[in-house]
Structure formats: C-alpha cells, structure tokens
C-alpha cells in the first residue's frame, strides 16, 4: 500500500509523511485524552492499528495534490471520527473488552464506591470490586480505581466487625446474615479477609463462652435440657464457636452428671437397689444419645468409663454377697441382667469392658450350674435356729 501510494504521488513523499505524522499524532492525542479523562493509558496492538489506519488513509487522501480545502477538511474530519470510534469501541483482543466497556464498568464502580457501605449493601461487594477481566485488559485503569475500592472495602469490613461485636450469639438469624455477607465481602475483596477473620475469631471465642455459660446453668443429669442446648447452639453454626471451649464445657457437664448419678445411686442402693441400678443404666443410655459418633475416639470416654466401672464394681459386690450366702442362681441372675443392660456400653468402651462383663457372667453361670448338678443349692438364707 505504501509503495502504491508513493507511486501515485510520484517522487513527492510529503503526503505520505504527513499521513504517518497524522496517525502518530492521533495516537498520542488519544492516549493523552483517555488518560486525562481518568481511564488510564492502556495500549493494545489491535486498538492502535484500528486507531491509526483511518488517520493514515485519511491523511493520504487529504494531503494529496490538487485537493480543495473543503475536501481536505471533510476527509480529515471523517478520519478523526472513525479513528476515535475505533479507539473506543475496538476490543483489546479478539472477543476481548473495549475501552467503552471498560469505561462503563469503571464509572459504575466509582459510583458504587462513593456510597458509604452499610451492612445492607456490604453484600454488593461484587459490584464495587474491580473485575479480574478489567484488571487483565486495562491494568492502568484498574489501578486508578483501586484506592477508592480499597477505601470502600475497609469501611465495609469495619461494618462487619461492628456487627460481630454487637450481635448476640443466640440470635441465629442475625449471625447467619452477618456471616453470609462477610463471606461475599471476602470473596470479592480479598484485602478484607484478615480484618473479617479477626472479627470472626473474636466472635467465635465470645460465642463459645456464652454457650458454655448457658450449659453451666443446665442442671446435672437433665439430658433433655442438654439436647435442647445443643439444638440452640447448633443453630449458630454459620460461625462455629470455639470448638475447644465448647468441648471442655460439654465434658465437664457430663462428668458432673455422672458424679451426680453415682451419688444418687449410693443413696438409693440401701433402700431401693433396683431403682439404684436403673439410675446408672439410664445415665449411660442418656450419654449414648447425646454422644456424637466418632471413628477415632469414644465421646466422654472418661465419664463413661467411670460410670461403667462403678456399676460393675457395685454389681460384683452384690454378686459376691449372693455367692457367699450360697445363692448361686441369684448371683448368676444379677450378673446376667447386668451384662444385658451394659453390653451396648461395653461394646463402645472396648474389648476390655466386654471381657469384664463376660467373665463375671460366665463365672456365676459356672457356679450355678455346678451347684445344681451336685444338688447342693442352699436357700438364700439359713433357717432360724430352734431353742435347745
């Protein structure tokens, strides 16, 4: 094209040089004006070519010989318009973003970031954040937006912090709402993650202490109230309370409930032994209900082992009393009943507990069988003596 243009104009290179100069001048003017308008000075090969080509061709025509002033002005005017439109609307790459699209996004972001954030519009962080596509295509434009976006993000993070500091841990709806909005804020504005995470940790500790105090007010052995406490506590799982604090509170409550059950057993066994045994069995079953399944540990193991060992020791003492009086069948009956009632708990506590139950039951079974075989099964108590 350049060779053909040169031949058309003979040996006079001025029209060609003027066209090149016009294209260069148009390029620098376009970049400067775009920068002054606040849209950066990003340059892309496709857009530069689209800008320069109309100016160059228009210059070749306008600066050719024997052109009237009106024609020169008209051609240059059309060339400038086409060049400006190409600069604004040509994508930065195939299927990419144009300056017009980038400017529209930038204006929207400026308008959104100008509004002070509240808890209600914190969730609109996506509309304020600089999109990755804009940063990749027009980095200088994105860099100009970033300070105002960062200021908005910091203010939004402070709103979230204030809400976490004031919300009651038992207000499940409010906690869930704050958590969901904080998630959206940190998703689209990573610069807020540390601030929000610190607020969440502080709320987590405060929430855990709140629920631990709530559990402390539940009477020992009131497992129904314990389950109700768990349901209320689990309703605030959007932000999980400090697991260590809650786990310790639960263990302490179960330990205290086991001690209370043992105290009641010791009080009842002298007057109502059957009811006393039921006290321990019922407590063990209640703990099974509140325990969460775990593959690597036994929930509340220490308390459950203490309850199991106490029940086993008391039953052994009762069995031994029957054996000493010769009531082997009754000893076997007590041992068998105990084994049935505690077999589920023993299977959870492990093979040693299961073996202890089996040994006591089978030992009593053997004594009862031998006594029956030799026909020496005495009465449970000796007959009264007669006076001489």
Short mmCIF file of C-alpha atoms in Angstrom, two decimals:
data_model
loop_
_atom_site.label_atom_id
_atom_site.label_comp_id
_atom_site.label_asym_id
_atom_site.label_seq_id
_atom_site.Cartn_x
_atom_site.Cartn_y
_atom_site.Cartn_z
CA UNK A 1 0.00 0.00 0.00
CA UNK A 2 2.83 2.39 0.86
CA UNK A 3 4.57 1.63 -2.45
CA UNK A 4 1.39 2.19 -4.41
CA UNK A 5 0.78 5.44 -2.56
CA UNK A 6 4.31 6.58 -3.29
CA UNK A 7 3.90 5.83 -7.00
CA UNK A 8 0.58 7.68 -7.06
CA UNK A 9 2.22 10.81 -5.71
CA UNK A 10 5.30 10.48 -7.80
CA UNK A 11 8.52 11.45 -6.12
CA UNK A 12 6.89 13.77 -3.57
CA UNK A 13 6.95 11.97 -0.19
CA UNK A 14 5.24 14.74 1.75
CA UNK A 15 1.64 13.40 1.62
CA UNK A 16 2.85 10.02 2.87
CA UNK A 17 4.92 11.52 5.66
CA UNK A 18 2.04 13.79 6.62
CA UNK A 19 -0.28 10.77 6.82
CA UNK A 20 2.18 8.93 9.05
CA UNK A 21 2.56 12.02 11.22
CA UNK A 22 -1.20 12.37 11.47
CA UNK A 23 -1.51 8.76 12.61
CA UNK A 24 1.23 9.24 15.23
CA UNK A 25 -0.27 12.47 16.45
CA UNK A 26 -3.69 10.87 16.67
CA UNK A 27 -2.25 8.01 18.71
CA UNK A 28 -0.59 10.31 21.26
CA UNK A 29 -3.66 12.54 21.46
CA UNK A 30 -5.95 9.54 22.02
CA UNK A 31 -3.75 8.14 24.78
CA UNK A 32 -3.41 11.54 26.43
CA UNK A 33 -7.12 12.36 26.33
CA UNK A 34 -8.03 8.91 27.65
CA UNK A 35 -5.57 9.36 30.49
CA UNK A 36 -6.86 12.85 31.31
CA UNK A 37 -10.42 11.53 31.46
CA UNK A 38 -9.31 9.04 34.11
CA UNK A 39 -9.44 5.88 32.02
CA UNK A 40 -5.73 5.11 32.05
CA UNK A 41 -3.23 4.85 29.25
CA UNK A 42 -3.52 1.21 28.32
CA UNK A 43 -2.46 0.39 24.77
CA UNK A 44 -3.28 -2.71 22.77
CA UNK A 45 -1.99 -3.60 19.33
CA UNK A 46 -5.43 -4.21 17.87
CA UNK A 47 -6.75 -0.89 19.14
CA UNK A 48 -3.64 1.02 18.00
CA UNK A 49 -3.99 -0.39 14.48
CA UNK A 50 -7.70 0.42 14.44
CA UNK A 51 -6.88 3.97 15.56
CA UNK A 52 -4.00 4.62 13.16
CA UNK A 53 -5.43 3.12 9.98
CA UNK A 54 -8.28 5.65 9.41
CA UNK A 55 -5.93 8.55 10.18
CA UNK A 56 -3.25 7.29 7.83
CA UNK A 57 -5.64 6.66 4.95
CA UNK A 58 -7.43 9.94 5.58
CA UNK A 59 -4.08 11.74 5.63
CA UNK A 60 -3.01 10.18 2.35
CA UNK A 61 -6.20 11.40 0.71
CA UNK A 62 -6.37 14.79 2.42
CA UNK A 63 -2.74 15.72 1.86
CA UNK A 64 -2.64 14.63 -1.77
CA UNK A 65 -2.12 17.20 -4.55
CA UNK A 66 -4.91 19.22 -6.01
CA UNK A 67 -7.32 18.77 -3.08
CA UNK A 68 -9.70 21.54 -2.18
CA UNK A 69 -9.76 22.87 1.35
CA UNK A 70 -13.30 21.64 1.86
CA UNK A 71 -12.31 18.16 0.74
CA UNK A 72 -9.25 18.11 2.98
CA UNK A 73 -11.29 19.23 5.99
CA UNK A 74 -14.08 16.79 5.27
CA UNK A 75 -11.74 13.83 4.82
CA UNK A 76 -9.77 14.65 7.96
CA UNK A 77 -12.98 15.09 9.96
CA UNK A 78 -14.26 11.69 8.88
CA UNK A 79 -10.86 10.13 9.54
CA UNK A 80 -10.71 11.56 13.06
CA UNK A 81 -14.25 10.38 13.84
CA UNK A 82 -13.53 6.89 12.56
CA UNK A 83 -10.24 6.80 14.44
CA UNK A 84 -11.84 7.93 17.72
CA UNK A 85 -14.63 5.39 17.36
CA UNK A 86 -12.13 2.65 16.62
CA UNK A 87 -10.06 3.60 19.69
CA UNK A 88 -13.11 3.48 21.94
CA UNK A 89 -15.03 0.51 20.58
CA UNK A 90 -12.37 -1.86 19.21
CA UNK A 91 -11.75 -4.74 21.66
CA UNK A 92 -8.31 -5.07 23.16
CA UNK A 93 -8.15 -8.55 21.67
CA UNK A 94 -10.44 -10.90 19.82
CA UNK A 95 -13.56 -11.39 21.95
CA UNK A 96 -11.98 -9.06 24.47
CA UNK A 97 -13.14 -5.90 26.22
CA UNK A 98 -13.29 -2.50 24.54
CA UNK A 99 -12.42 0.83 26.14
CA UNK A 100 -16.10 1.75 26.10
CA UNK A 101 -16.99 -1.36 28.08
CA UNK A 102 -14.10 -0.79 30.48
CA UNK A 103 -15.11 2.85 30.99
CA UNK A 104 -18.71 1.84 31.70
CA UNK A 105 -17.57 -0.65 34.33
CA UNK A 106 -15.20 1.91 35.83
CA UNK A 107 -17.94 4.53 36.09
CA UNK A 108 -20.24 2.03 37.81
CA UNK A 109 -17.51 1.09 40.26
CA UNK A 110 -16.80 4.76 41.02
CA UNK A 111 -20.48 5.39 41.68
CA UNK A 112 -20.82 2.35 43.96
CA UNK A 113 -17.63 3.04 45.91
CA UNK A 114 -18.69 6.65 46.50
CA UNK A 115 -21.55 5.43 48.72
CA UNK A 116 -20.62 4.68 52.32
CA UNK A 117 -21.08 0.95 52.98
CA UNK A 118 -23.71 -0.30 55.40
CA UNK A 119 -24.48 -3.84 56.47
CA UNK A 120 -27.26 -3.92 53.89
CA UNK A 121 -25.01 -3.15 50.92
CA UNK A 122 -21.90 -4.99 52.10
CA UNK A 123 -23.23 -7.99 50.19
CA UNK A 124 -22.96 -5.93 46.99
CA UNK A 125 -19.18 -6.13 47.13
CA UNK A 126 -19.14 -7.79 43.71
CA UNK A 127 -20.50 -4.57 42.17
CA UNK A 128 -17.76 -2.47 43.80
CA UNK A 129 -14.82 -4.82 43.32
CA UNK A 130 -12.62 -4.41 40.25
CA UNK A 131 -13.37 -7.41 37.99
CA UNK A 132 -10.36 -9.61 37.10
CA UNK A 133 -11.15 -9.18 33.40
CA UNK A 134 -10.87 -5.39 33.73
CA UNK A 135 -7.57 -5.68 35.59
CA UNK A 136 -6.17 -8.03 32.95
CA UNK A 137 -7.26 -5.94 29.95
CA UNK A 138 -6.88 -2.39 31.30
CA UNK A 139 -4.42 -2.56 34.22
CA UNK A 140 -3.76 1.18 34.46
CA UNK A 141 -7.49 1.91 34.57
CA UNK A 142 -7.94 -0.75 37.26
CA UNK A 143 -5.04 0.72 39.24
CA UNK A 144 -6.76 4.13 39.29
CA UNK A 145 -9.93 2.54 40.66
CA UNK A 146 -8.19 0.51 43.35
CA UNK A 147 -7.69 3.23 46.03
CA UNK A 148 -11.39 4.11 46.17
CA UNK A 149 -12.30 0.42 46.09
CA UNK A 150 -9.87 -0.31 48.94
CA UNK A 151 -11.32 2.54 50.99
CA UNK A 152 -14.83 1.17 50.47
CA UNK A 153 -13.65 -2.35 51.30
CA UNK A 154 -12.01 -1.25 54.56
CA UNK A 155 -15.14 0.64 55.59
CA UNK A 156 -17.29 -2.38 54.73
CA UNK A 157 -15.02 -4.64 56.78
CA UNK A 158 -15.41 -2.28 59.73
CA UNK A 159 -19.19 -2.55 59.42
CA UNK A 160 -18.89 -6.34 59.61
CA UNK A 161 -16.60 -6.06 62.64
CA UNK A 162 -19.11 -3.81 64.41
CA UNK A 163 -21.91 -6.28 63.75
CA UNK A 164 -19.91 -9.23 65.06
CA UNK A 165 -19.09 -7.25 68.19
CA UNK A 166 -22.71 -6.36 68.93
CA UNK A 167 -24.73 -9.41 67.85
CA UNK A 168 -25.94 -11.86 70.50
CA UNK A 169 -24.54 -15.37 69.97
CA UNK A 170 -28.01 -16.88 70.39
CA UNK A 171 -29.51 -14.70 67.62
CA UNK A 172 -29.17 -17.33 64.90
CA UNK A 173 -30.81 -15.30 62.13
CA UNK A 174 -28.59 -12.26 62.66
CA UNK A 175 -25.42 -14.33 62.95
CA UNK A 176 -26.25 -16.17 59.74
CA UNK A 177 -26.98 -12.91 57.93
CA UNK A 178 -23.71 -11.32 59.04
CA UNK A 179 -21.76 -14.44 58.14
CA UNK A 180 -23.21 -14.68 54.64
CA UNK A 181 -22.48 -11.01 53.93
CA UNK A 182 -18.97 -11.31 55.34
CA UNK A 183 -18.39 -14.29 53.06
CA UNK A 184 -19.41 -12.31 49.97
CA UNK A 185 -17.25 -9.37 51.04
CA UNK A 186 -14.13 -11.50 51.47
CA UNK A 187 -14.85 -13.47 48.31
CA UNK A 188 -14.79 -10.42 46.05
CA UNK A 189 -12.44 -8.26 48.12
CA UNK A 190 -9.58 -10.42 49.41
CA UNK A 191 -7.99 -7.38 51.07
CA UNK A 192 -10.68 -7.61 53.78
CA UNK A 193 -10.05 -11.23 54.71
CA UNK A 194 -7.67 -10.63 57.61
CA UNK A 195 -9.91 -8.00 59.21
CA UNK A 196 -13.02 -10.16 58.86
CA UNK A 197 -11.19 -13.29 60.02
CA UNK A 198 -10.03 -11.49 63.17
CA UNK A 199 -13.60 -10.39 63.89
CA UNK A 200 -14.86 -13.93 63.32
CA UNK A 201 -12.28 -15.38 65.70
CA UNK A 202 -13.24 -12.84 68.37
CA UNK A 203 -16.92 -13.62 67.89
CA UNK A 204 -16.14 -17.33 67.93
CA UNK A 205 -14.49 -17.09 71.34
CA UNK A 206 -17.24 -14.85 72.72
CA UNK A 207 -19.89 -17.19 71.36
CA UNK A 208 -18.21 -20.24 72.86
CA UNK A 209 -18.02 -18.61 76.29
CA UNK A 210 -21.68 -17.61 76.02
CA UNK A 211 -22.80 -21.16 75.19
CA UNK A 212 -20.52 -22.65 77.84
CA UNK A 213 -22.17 -20.42 80.45
CA UNK A 214 -25.58 -21.47 79.11
CA UNK A 215 -24.62 -25.11 79.59
CA UNK A 216 -23.40 -24.44 83.11
CA UNK A 217 -26.92 -23.32 84.00
CA UNK A 218 -28.38 -26.69 82.91
CA UNK A 219 -28.96 -28.96 85.89
CA UNK A 220 -26.71 -32.02 86.10
CA UNK A 221 -28.40 -35.11 84.71
CA UNK A 222 -31.06 -33.13 82.81
CA UNK A 223 -30.17 -34.66 79.46
CA UNK A 224 -33.32 -33.34 77.81
CA UNK A 225 -32.19 -29.80 78.57
CA UNK A 226 -28.71 -30.72 77.32
CA UNK A 227 -30.14 -31.80 73.95
CA UNK A 228 -32.16 -28.58 73.79
CA UNK A 229 -28.96 -26.65 74.45
CA UNK A 230 -27.21 -28.49 71.62
CA UNK A 231 -30.07 -27.67 69.23
CA UNK A 232 -29.89 -23.97 70.12
CA UNK A 233 -26.12 -23.93 69.88
CA UNK A 234 -26.09 -25.73 66.52
CA UNK A 235 -28.45 -23.12 65.11
CA UNK A 236 -25.50 -20.73 65.14
CA UNK A 237 -23.19 -22.92 63.07
CA UNK A 238 -22.72 -20.28 60.36
CA UNK A 239 -19.84 -19.09 62.53
CA UNK A 240 -18.64 -22.07 64.52
CA UNK A 241 -17.89 -21.25 68.14
CA UNK A 242 -14.51 -22.18 69.55
CA UNK A 243 -14.65 -25.98 69.50
CA UNK A 244 -12.13 -26.43 72.32
CA UNK A 245 -14.09 -24.26 74.75
CA UNK A 246 -17.39 -25.95 73.93
CA UNK A 247 -15.91 -29.45 74.04
CA UNK A 248 -14.48 -28.80 77.50
CA UNK A 249 -17.82 -27.40 78.69
CA UNK A 250 -19.64 -30.50 77.43
CA UNK A 251 -17.12 -32.87 79.04
CA UNK A 252 -17.33 -31.01 82.36
CA UNK A 253 -21.13 -31.13 82.31
CA UNK A 254 -21.21 -34.87 81.55
CA UNK A 255 -18.58 -35.55 84.24
CA UNK A 256 -20.67 -33.67 86.77
CA UNK A 257 -23.82 -35.52 85.67
CA UNK A 258 -22.07 -38.88 86.10
CA UNK A 259 -20.90 -37.92 89.59
CA UNK A 260 -24.44 -36.84 90.45
CA UNK A 261 -25.83 -40.16 89.18
CA UNK A 262 -23.31 -42.10 91.27
CA UNK A 263 -24.21 -40.07 94.36
CA UNK A 264 -27.91 -40.82 93.82
CA UNK A 265 -27.06 -44.49 93.33
CA UNK A 266 -25.19 -44.65 96.63
CA UNK A 267 -28.15 -43.04 98.36
CA UNK A 268 -30.76 -45.34 96.80
CA UNK A 269 -29.00 -48.72 96.83
CA UNK A 270 -29.53 -49.24 100.57
CA UNK A 271 -33.28 -48.82 100.29
CA UNK A 272 -34.21 -49.38 96.63
CA UNK A 273 -31.39 -51.37 94.97
CA UNK A 274 -33.31 -51.97 91.73
CA UNK A 275 -34.00 -48.28 91.28
CA UNK A 276 -30.39 -47.52 92.16
CA UNK A 277 -29.16 -49.80 89.35
CA UNK A 278 -31.62 -48.15 86.95
CA UNK A 279 -30.13 -44.78 87.84
CA UNK A 280 -26.74 -45.79 86.45
CA UNK A 281 -28.14 -47.65 83.43
CA UNK A 282 -30.39 -44.74 82.48
CA UNK A 283 -27.49 -42.29 82.76
CA UNK A 284 -25.36 -44.48 80.48
CA UNK A 285 -28.12 -44.63 77.88
CA UNK A 286 -28.65 -40.87 78.03
CA UNK A 287 -24.95 -40.30 77.40
CA UNK A 288 -25.15 -42.61 74.39
CA UNK A 289 -27.95 -40.43 73.00
CA UNK A 290 -26.03 -37.17 73.34
CA UNK A 291 -22.75 -38.61 72.06
CA UNK A 292 -21.70 -37.86 68.51
CA UNK A 293 -20.32 -40.78 66.55
CA UNK A 294 -16.55 -40.71 66.17
CA UNK A 295 -14.29 -43.21 64.47
CA UNK A 296 -11.14 -42.38 66.42
CA UNK A 297 -12.37 -41.81 69.97
CA UNK A 298 -15.13 -42.57 72.46
CA UNK A 299 -17.12 -39.42 73.28
CA UNK A 300 -16.99 -38.59 77.00
CA UNK A 301 -14.80 -41.66 77.50
CA UNK A 302 -13.54 -40.84 80.99
CA UNK A 303 -17.03 -40.21 82.38
CA UNK A 304 -18.50 -43.27 80.67
CA UNK A 305 -15.66 -45.48 81.88
CA UNK A 306 -16.15 -44.21 85.43
CA UNK A 307 -19.88 -44.94 85.25
CA UNK A 308 -19.25 -48.40 83.79
CA UNK A 309 -16.59 -49.27 86.37
CA UNK A 310 -18.78 -48.06 89.24
CA UNK A 311 -21.75 -50.13 88.07
CA UNK A 312 -19.53 -53.18 87.54
CA UNK A 313 -17.90 -52.85 90.97
CA UNK A 314 -21.23 -52.49 92.76
CA UNK A 315 -22.70 -55.45 90.87
CA UNK A 316 -19.67 -57.58 91.68
CA UNK A 317 -20.13 -56.75 95.35
CA UNK A 318 -23.80 -57.74 95.14
CA UNK A 319 -22.94 -60.94 93.26
CA UNK A 320 -20.26 -61.86 95.79
CA UNK A 321 -22.73 -61.38 98.64
CA UNK A 322 -25.08 -63.88 96.97
CA UNK A 323 -22.22 -66.31 96.36
CA UNK A 324 -21.13 -66.15 100.00
CA UNK A 325 -24.68 -66.95 101.04
CA UNK A 326 -24.77 -69.82 98.53
CA UNK A 327 -27.43 -68.20 96.31
CA UNK A 328 -25.57 -69.01 93.09
CA UNK A 329 -28.65 -68.83 90.92
CA UNK A 330 -29.44 -65.34 92.18
CA UNK A 331 -25.81 -64.32 91.69
CA UNK A 332 -25.98 -65.56 88.11
CA UNK A 333 -29.28 -63.74 87.57
CA UNK A 334 -27.84 -60.42 88.75
CA UNK A 335 -24.70 -60.90 86.65
CA UNK A 336 -26.69 -61.85 83.56
CA UNK A 337 -29.03 -58.84 83.95
CA UNK A 338 -26.06 -56.54 84.38
CA UNK A 339 -24.39 -57.98 81.27
CA UNK A 340 -27.53 -57.44 79.19
CA UNK A 341 -28.02 -53.88 80.42
CA UNK A 342 -24.40 -52.86 79.93
CA UNK A 343 -23.41 -54.84 76.83
CA UNK A 344 -24.04 -51.92 74.44
CA UNK A 345 -21.94 -49.57 76.55
CA UNK A 346 -19.19 -52.18 76.92
CA UNK A 347 -19.00 -52.63 73.14
CA UNK A 348 -18.39 -48.88 72.82
CA UNK A 349 -15.79 -48.72 75.59
CA UNK A 350 -13.78 -51.54 74.11
CA UNK A 351 -12.86 -55.23 74.40
CA UNK A 352 -11.61 -54.97 77.99
CA UNK A 353 -15.01 -53.78 79.21
CA UNK A 354 -16.76 -56.51 77.21
CA UNK A 355 -14.43 -59.14 78.67
CA UNK A 356 -15.09 -57.96 82.24
CA UNK A 357 -18.83 -58.42 81.73
CA UNK A 358 -18.34 -61.83 80.16
CA UNK A 359 -16.02 -63.06 82.91
CA UNK A 360 -18.42 -62.10 85.70
CA UNK A 361 -21.45 -63.58 83.93
CA UNK A 362 -19.74 -66.86 82.96
CA UNK A 363 -18.22 -67.29 86.42
CA UNK A 364 -21.65 -67.02 88.03
CA UNK A 365 -23.13 -69.31 85.38
CA UNK A 366 -20.50 -71.96 86.21
CA UNK A 367 -21.15 -71.78 89.97
CA UNK A 368 -24.91 -72.00 89.46
CA UNK A 369 -24.54 -74.98 87.11
CA UNK A 370 -22.21 -76.86 89.45
CA UNK A 371 -24.44 -76.24 92.47
CA UNK A 372 -27.47 -77.52 90.58
CA UNK A 373 -25.53 -80.54 89.32
CA UNK A 374 -24.47 -81.73 92.77
CA UNK A 375 -27.82 -80.86 94.32
CA UNK A 376 -26.39 -78.58 96.94
CA UNK A 377 -28.27 -75.45 96.10
CA UNK A 378 -28.91 -73.93 99.56
CA UNK A 379 -31.54 -71.45 100.46
CA UNK A 380 -30.76 -67.82 100.08
CA UNK A 381 -30.72 -67.53 103.89
CA UNK A 382 -30.33 -70.22 106.59
CA UNK A 383 -33.46 -71.29 108.55
CA UNK A 384 -33.94 -69.88 112.06
CA UNK A 385 -32.35 -71.85 114.87
CA UNK A 386 -34.56 -73.74 117.34
CA UNK A 387 -34.03 -73.36 121.03
CA UNK A 388 -32.46 -76.41 122.76
#
